[in-house]
Amino acid sequence: MNINRFPLRAGHAARFFSSDHLGPITTAERVEQLNTLEISEAAAILVTLPQQKAVRILGRPELHHAAAILADMPVEHAARLLNAVANDRVADLFQEMNEEVRAHLFSRLDRTTCLAVQHLMGYPPRTAGSIMTTEFVSVPDTWTVEQTLEHVRKVERSRETVYAIYVLDAVSRALTSVVTLRRLITGEPGESVLTVAQKEGVVRADPLMTQEDVARLIRKHNLLALPVVSEDGHMLGIVTVDDVIDTMIADQTEDAQKFGGMEALGKPYTKISFAGMIRKRAGWLCALFLGEMLTASAMQHFEGEVEKAIVLTLFVPLIMSSGGNSGSQATSLIIRALALGELKLSDWWRVLMRELPTGIVLGTILGLVGFARIVLWQKIGLYDYGEHWVLVGVTIFTALIGIVTFGSLAGSMLPFILQRLRLDPASASAPLVATLVDVSGLVIYFSVALLILSGTLL
């Protein structure tokens, strides 16, 4: 095969194939080096590698643009590599390809891989079925420990993991129990494999279970792999802990980006184009800017009061930031609790009843600090708030209680509202909550000022 069609700079090739005095380059290091290259260069290198090494590299989710790299290879070579890659990884790669490239490669896969990949791609994203692998070790319940060990030796290279062996009913093929490799190697060779099987029930997932629930099950039961079974108990695949970690890291990255007040990038920061970065960030910034315009509208509404009591404007930044900060705190806590399953949609009332007194106490604390600041500045002569400075202090104290309480309630309820509308709660970003609370905070502040200062400053 002629690979001269691939433009490859000599420096990159030498750096990739070299090894230092400590030993050969690891797969993880090769992936990192490939990520620094152009797609055509990475494809050229993978084509020249032995198949076993190339397969290990393609199997790593950390490899950027793996689907594009495969598309840049000769079709037959790419198909040979995909036939040797784990089926769940192949399904992930196909999801990233356009229809034309996927069709060309799919037609060249062997029948077993085709069926497995079709099966995996049929499940909705972010479910157990979409992230499971069909390459697991299973044996009938009529086998002995010796037979099971021999089977593990034969198939271990082609299985995702051998640390859990799944025992199936010899007649119905339904999952009955699980044997760990540690228990298996300590069993008597002639005894039934069931003698070393787990005595308690098998923890399992259905294919439509969300990946968040899968992660919670794996963490709760300290599992290396979780079996995915159909309604009639037949094994469909397994979700390994490393697959869960990969998907959860990707989800948390998206949530962090959304919480920062922007659309999820979907790519590493250094790999997204300038135009793509603008598209991802401009929409949210414009929406937040339009929201902040309401702040100006609120100020205009109270223009008369501001003209009469200029001193009130000194505390506008303090008022706005306090409400936004309390709302952002509450939003962060609730979004995380929802993500971890600590709270459900039906818990909104319990959260409301908890945040109400919390907001009042926090507002009181900030109000006292604000009042003390006015008293101190007035007494030591740093600033003269006028003859009604006590009422100004009371206004700040009262307004802060209302604003911080409202911020806590709004910030804690918004994630529930979004989840009820079947939207991602992470969209309740800190900037969004701060914008909402800023506007309402000004209304609360000037309304309290009108109530307390009417007949004096106003």
PDB file of C-alpha atoms in Angstrom, residues 92-239:
ATOM      1  CA  ASP A  92     -19.223   5.643  19.222  1.00  0.00           C
ATOM      2  CA  LEU A  93     -16.977   6.322  16.228  1.00  0.00           C
ATOM      3  CA  PHE A  94     -19.798   5.707  13.754  1.00  0.00           C
ATOM      4  CA  GLN A  95     -21.962   8.207  15.614  1.00  0.00           C
ATOM      5  CA  GLU A  96     -19.356  10.887  14.843  1.00  0.00           C
ATOM      6  CA  MET A  97     -19.097  10.077  11.104  1.00  0.00           C
ATOM      7  CA  ASN A  98     -21.211  11.444   8.285  1.00  0.00           C
ATOM      8  CA  GLU A  99     -23.580   9.090   6.480  1.00  0.00           C
ATOM      9  CA  GLU A 100     -21.373   8.549   3.436  1.00  0.00           C
ATOM     10  CA  VAL A 101     -18.227   7.557   5.334  1.00  0.00           C
ATOM     11  CA  ARG A 102     -20.215   5.401   7.751  1.00  0.00           C
ATOM     12  CA  ALA A 103     -21.897   3.528   4.886  1.00  0.00           C
ATOM     13  CA  HIS A 104     -18.571   2.839   3.144  1.00  0.00           C
ATOM     14  CA  LEU A 105     -17.022   1.435   6.316  1.00  0.00           C
ATOM     15  CA  PHE A 106     -20.098  -0.389   7.539  1.00  0.00           C
ATOM     16  CA  SER A 107     -20.370  -2.405   4.323  1.00  0.00           C
ATOM     17  CA  ARG A 108     -16.852  -3.735   4.871  1.00  0.00           C
ATOM     18  CA  LEU A 109     -17.229  -4.878   8.489  1.00  0.00           C
ATOM     19  CA  ASP A 110     -17.640  -8.555   9.239  1.00  0.00           C
ATOM     20  CA  ARG A 111     -21.158  -9.784   9.971  1.00  0.00           C
ATOM     21  CA  THR A 112     -20.652 -10.230  13.720  1.00  0.00           C
ATOM     22  CA  THR A 113     -19.344  -6.694  14.162  1.00  0.00           C
ATOM     23  CA  CYS A 114     -22.128  -5.274  11.956  1.00  0.00           C
ATOM     24  CA  LEU A 115     -24.869  -6.879  14.019  1.00  0.00           C
ATOM     25  CA  ALA A 116     -23.311  -5.831  17.318  1.00  0.00           C
ATOM     26  CA  VAL A 117     -22.787  -2.230  16.207  1.00  0.00           C
ATOM     27  CA  GLN A 118     -26.302  -1.956  14.763  1.00  0.00           C
ATOM     28  CA  HIS A 119     -27.660  -3.237  18.060  1.00  0.00           C
ATOM     29  CA  LEU A 120     -25.687  -0.710  20.098  1.00  0.00           C
ATOM     30  CA  MET A 121     -26.549   2.239  17.860  1.00  0.00           C
ATOM     31  CA  GLY A 122     -30.252   1.452  18.244  1.00  0.00           C
ATOM     32  CA  TYR A 123     -30.330   2.620  21.861  1.00  0.00           C
ATOM     33  CA  PRO A 124     -30.932   6.272  22.808  1.00  0.00           C
ATOM     34  CA  PRO A 125     -27.843   8.299  23.748  1.00  0.00           C
ATOM     35  CA  ARG A 126     -26.839   8.532  27.406  1.00  0.00           C
ATOM     36  CA  THR A 127     -28.408   5.170  28.269  1.00  0.00           C
ATOM     37  CA  ALA A 128     -26.867   1.916  29.472  1.00  0.00           C
ATOM     38  CA  GLY A 129     -27.511   0.341  26.064  1.00  0.00           C
ATOM     39  CA  SER A 130     -25.626   3.084  24.243  1.00  0.00           C
ATOM     40  CA  ILE A 131     -22.448   2.756  26.342  1.00  0.00           C
ATOM     41  CA  MET A 132     -22.383  -1.004  26.960  1.00  0.00           C
ATOM     42  CA  THR A 133     -20.084  -3.485  25.231  1.00  0.00           C
ATOM     43  CA  THR A 134     -21.217  -6.865  23.960  1.00  0.00           C
ATOM     44  CA  GLU A 135     -17.796  -8.429  24.529  1.00  0.00           C
ATOM     45  CA  PHE A 136     -18.110 -10.101  27.920  1.00  0.00           C
ATOM     46  CA  VAL A 137     -17.317 -13.539  29.349  1.00  0.00           C
ATOM     47  CA  SER A 138     -20.279 -15.853  29.964  1.00  0.00           C
ATOM     48  CA  VAL A 139     -20.583 -19.579  30.685  1.00  0.00           C
ATOM     49  CA  PRO A 140     -23.497 -21.992  31.244  1.00  0.00           C
ATOM     50  CA  ASP A 141     -24.325 -22.946  34.821  1.00  0.00           C
ATOM     51  CA  THR A 142     -23.532 -26.615  34.054  1.00  0.00           C
ATOM     52  CA  TRP A 143     -19.800 -25.944  33.667  1.00  0.00           C
ATOM     53  CA  THR A 144     -17.142 -26.681  36.250  1.00  0.00           C
ATOM     54  CA  VAL A 145     -14.561 -24.264  37.614  1.00  0.00           C
ATOM     55  CA  GLU A 146     -11.895 -25.903  35.423  1.00  0.00           C
ATOM     56  CA  GLN A 147     -13.969 -25.538  32.252  1.00  0.00           C
ATOM     57  CA  THR A 148     -14.666 -21.904  33.061  1.00  0.00           C
ATOM     58  CA  LEU A 149     -10.997 -21.115  33.646  1.00  0.00           C
ATOM     59  CA  GLU A 150     -10.041 -22.757  30.363  1.00  0.00           C
ATOM     60  CA  HIS A 151     -12.694 -20.711  28.569  1.00  0.00           C
ATOM     61  CA  VAL A 152     -11.388 -17.490  30.123  1.00  0.00           C
ATOM     62  CA  ARG A 153      -7.882 -18.311  28.881  1.00  0.00           C
ATOM     63  CA  LYS A 154      -9.174 -18.789  25.334  1.00  0.00           C
ATOM     64  CA  VAL A 155     -11.267 -15.649  25.044  1.00  0.00           C
ATOM     65  CA  GLU A 156      -9.518 -13.140  27.296  1.00  0.00           C
ATOM     66  CA  ARG A 157      -7.910 -11.226  24.408  1.00  0.00           C
ATOM     67  CA  SER A 158     -11.243 -10.586  22.741  1.00  0.00           C
ATOM     68  CA  ARG A 159     -13.199  -9.544  25.843  1.00  0.00           C
ATOM     69  CA  GLU A 160     -13.526  -6.128  27.454  1.00  0.00           C
ATOM     70  CA  THR A 161     -12.853  -7.572  30.918  1.00  0.00           C
ATOM     71  CA  VAL A 162     -12.421 -11.012  32.480  1.00  0.00           C
ATOM     72  CA  TYR A 163     -12.703  -9.943  36.099  1.00  0.00           C
ATOM     73  CA  ALA A 164     -16.418 -10.801  36.102  1.00  0.00           C
ATOM     74  CA  ILE A 165     -17.741 -14.018  34.536  1.00  0.00           C
ATOM     75  CA  TYR A 166     -21.488 -14.168  33.977  1.00  0.00           C
ATOM     76  CA  VAL A 167     -23.229 -17.496  34.571  1.00  0.00           C
ATOM     77  CA  LEU A 168     -26.228 -18.175  32.324  1.00  0.00           C
ATOM     78  CA  ASP A 169     -28.991 -20.742  32.622  1.00  0.00           C
ATOM     79  CA  ALA A 170     -28.034 -23.628  30.345  1.00  0.00           C
ATOM     80  CA  VAL A 171     -31.559 -23.835  28.901  1.00  0.00           C
ATOM     81  CA  SER A 172     -33.004 -20.306  28.858  1.00  0.00           C
ATOM     82  CA  ARG A 173     -29.627 -18.472  28.615  1.00  0.00           C
ATOM     83  CA  ALA A 174     -30.884 -15.995  31.214  1.00  0.00           C
ATOM     84  CA  LEU A 175     -28.421 -14.444  33.659  1.00  0.00           C
ATOM     85  CA  THR A 176     -28.415 -16.319  36.969  1.00  0.00           C
ATOM     86  CA  SER A 177     -25.254 -15.289  38.828  1.00  0.00           C
ATOM     87  CA  VAL A 178     -21.815 -13.696  38.634  1.00  0.00           C
ATOM     88  CA  VAL A 179     -18.398 -15.141  39.444  1.00  0.00           C
ATOM     89  CA  THR A 180     -15.413 -12.919  40.085  1.00  0.00           C
ATOM     90  CA  LEU A 181     -12.047 -14.009  38.714  1.00  0.00           C
ATOM     91  CA  ARG A 182     -10.599 -14.005  42.224  1.00  0.00           C
ATOM     92  CA  ARG A 183     -13.247 -16.450  43.453  1.00  0.00           C
ATOM     93  CA  LEU A 184     -12.883 -18.567  40.328  1.00  0.00           C
ATOM     94  CA  ILE A 185      -9.150 -19.209  40.689  1.00  0.00           C
ATOM     95  CA  THR A 186      -9.629 -20.239  44.327  1.00  0.00           C
ATOM     96  CA  GLY A 187     -12.332 -22.808  43.522  1.00  0.00           C
ATOM     97  CA  GLU A 188     -11.871 -26.561  43.233  1.00  0.00           C
ATOM     98  CA  PRO A 189     -11.370 -27.478  39.543  1.00  0.00           C
ATOM     99  CA  GLY A 190     -13.962 -30.256  39.524  1.00  0.00           C
ATOM    100  CA  GLU A 191     -16.660 -28.330  41.393  1.00  0.00           C
ATOM    101  CA  SER A 192     -19.565 -26.582  39.695  1.00  0.00           C
ATOM    102  CA  VAL A 193     -18.960 -22.946  38.804  1.00  0.00           C
ATOM    103  CA  LEU A 194     -22.007 -22.140  40.920  1.00  0.00           C
ATOM    104  CA  THR A 195     -20.093 -23.055  44.070  1.00  0.00           C
ATOM    105  CA  VAL A 196     -17.931 -19.942  43.674  1.00  0.00           C
ATOM    106  CA  ALA A 197     -20.705 -17.665  42.406  1.00  0.00           C
ATOM    107  CA  GLN A 198     -21.966 -14.708  44.398  1.00  0.00           C
ATOM    108  CA  LYS A 199     -24.648 -15.737  46.860  1.00  0.00           C
ATOM    109  CA  GLU A 200     -26.571 -12.464  46.825  1.00  0.00           C
ATOM    110  CA  GLY A 201     -28.655 -11.343  43.876  1.00  0.00           C
ATOM    111  CA  VAL A 202     -27.041 -10.012  40.715  1.00  0.00           C
ATOM    112  CA  VAL A 203     -27.010  -6.227  40.361  1.00  0.00           C
ATOM    113  CA  ARG A 204     -28.191  -5.453  36.840  1.00  0.00           C
ATOM    114  CA  ALA A 205     -29.393  -2.652  34.603  1.00  0.00           C
ATOM    115  CA  ASP A 206     -31.927  -2.458  31.816  1.00  0.00           C
ATOM    116  CA  PRO A 207     -30.713  -1.023  28.494  1.00  0.00           C
ATOM    117  CA  LEU A 208     -32.747   2.197  28.827  1.00  0.00           C
ATOM    118  CA  MET A 209     -31.384   3.077  32.276  1.00  0.00           C
ATOM    119  CA  THR A 210     -29.669   6.486  32.224  1.00  0.00           C
ATOM    120  CA  GLN A 211     -25.905   6.549  32.432  1.00  0.00           C
ATOM    121  CA  GLU A 212     -26.176   8.587  35.641  1.00  0.00           C
ATOM    122  CA  ASP A 213     -28.149   5.762  37.268  1.00  0.00           C
ATOM    123  CA  VAL A 214     -25.637   3.251  35.895  1.00  0.00           C
ATOM    124  CA  ALA A 215     -22.816   5.219  37.503  1.00  0.00           C
ATOM    125  CA  ARG A 216     -24.661   5.303  40.824  1.00  0.00           C
ATOM    126  CA  LEU A 217     -25.182   1.523  40.760  1.00  0.00           C
ATOM    127  CA  ILE A 218     -21.520   0.872  39.994  1.00  0.00           C
ATOM    128  CA  ARG A 219     -20.420   3.215  42.766  1.00  0.00           C
ATOM    129  CA  LYS A 220     -22.957   1.913  45.285  1.00  0.00           C
ATOM    130  CA  HIS A 221     -22.016  -1.754  44.795  1.00  0.00           C
ATOM    131  CA  ASN A 222     -18.307  -1.177  44.077  1.00  0.00           C
ATOM    132  CA  LEU A 223     -18.458  -2.968  40.706  1.00  0.00           C
ATOM    133  CA  LEU A 224     -15.944  -3.146  37.881  1.00  0.00           C
ATOM    134  CA  ALA A 225     -18.712  -3.953  35.390  1.00  0.00           C
ATOM    135  CA  LEU A 226     -22.500  -3.884  35.426  1.00  0.00           C
ATOM    136  CA  PRO A 227     -24.511  -6.416  33.370  1.00  0.00           C
ATOM    137  CA  VAL A 228     -27.219  -5.037  31.087  1.00  0.00           C
ATOM    138  CA  VAL A 229     -30.131  -7.430  30.638  1.00  0.00           C
ATOM    139  CA  SER A 230     -33.359  -7.527  28.639  1.00  0.00           C
ATOM    140  CA  GLU A 231     -36.830  -7.823  30.166  1.00  0.00           C
ATOM    141  CA  ASP A 232     -36.622 -11.627  30.035  1.00  0.00           C
ATOM    142  CA  GLY A 233     -33.246 -11.646  31.806  1.00  0.00           C
ATOM    143  CA  HIS A 234     -31.010 -12.303  28.791  1.00  0.00           C
ATOM    144  CA  MET A 235     -27.567 -10.700  28.817  1.00  0.00           C
ATOM    145  CA  LEU A 236     -27.210  -7.859  26.324  1.00  0.00           C
ATOM    146  CA  GLY A 237     -23.830  -6.539  27.389  1.00  0.00           C
ATOM    147  CA  ILE A 238     -21.880  -4.949  30.208  1.00  0.00           C
ATOM    148  CA  VAL A 239     -21.006  -1.400  31.174  1.00  0.00           C
TER     149      VAL A 239
END
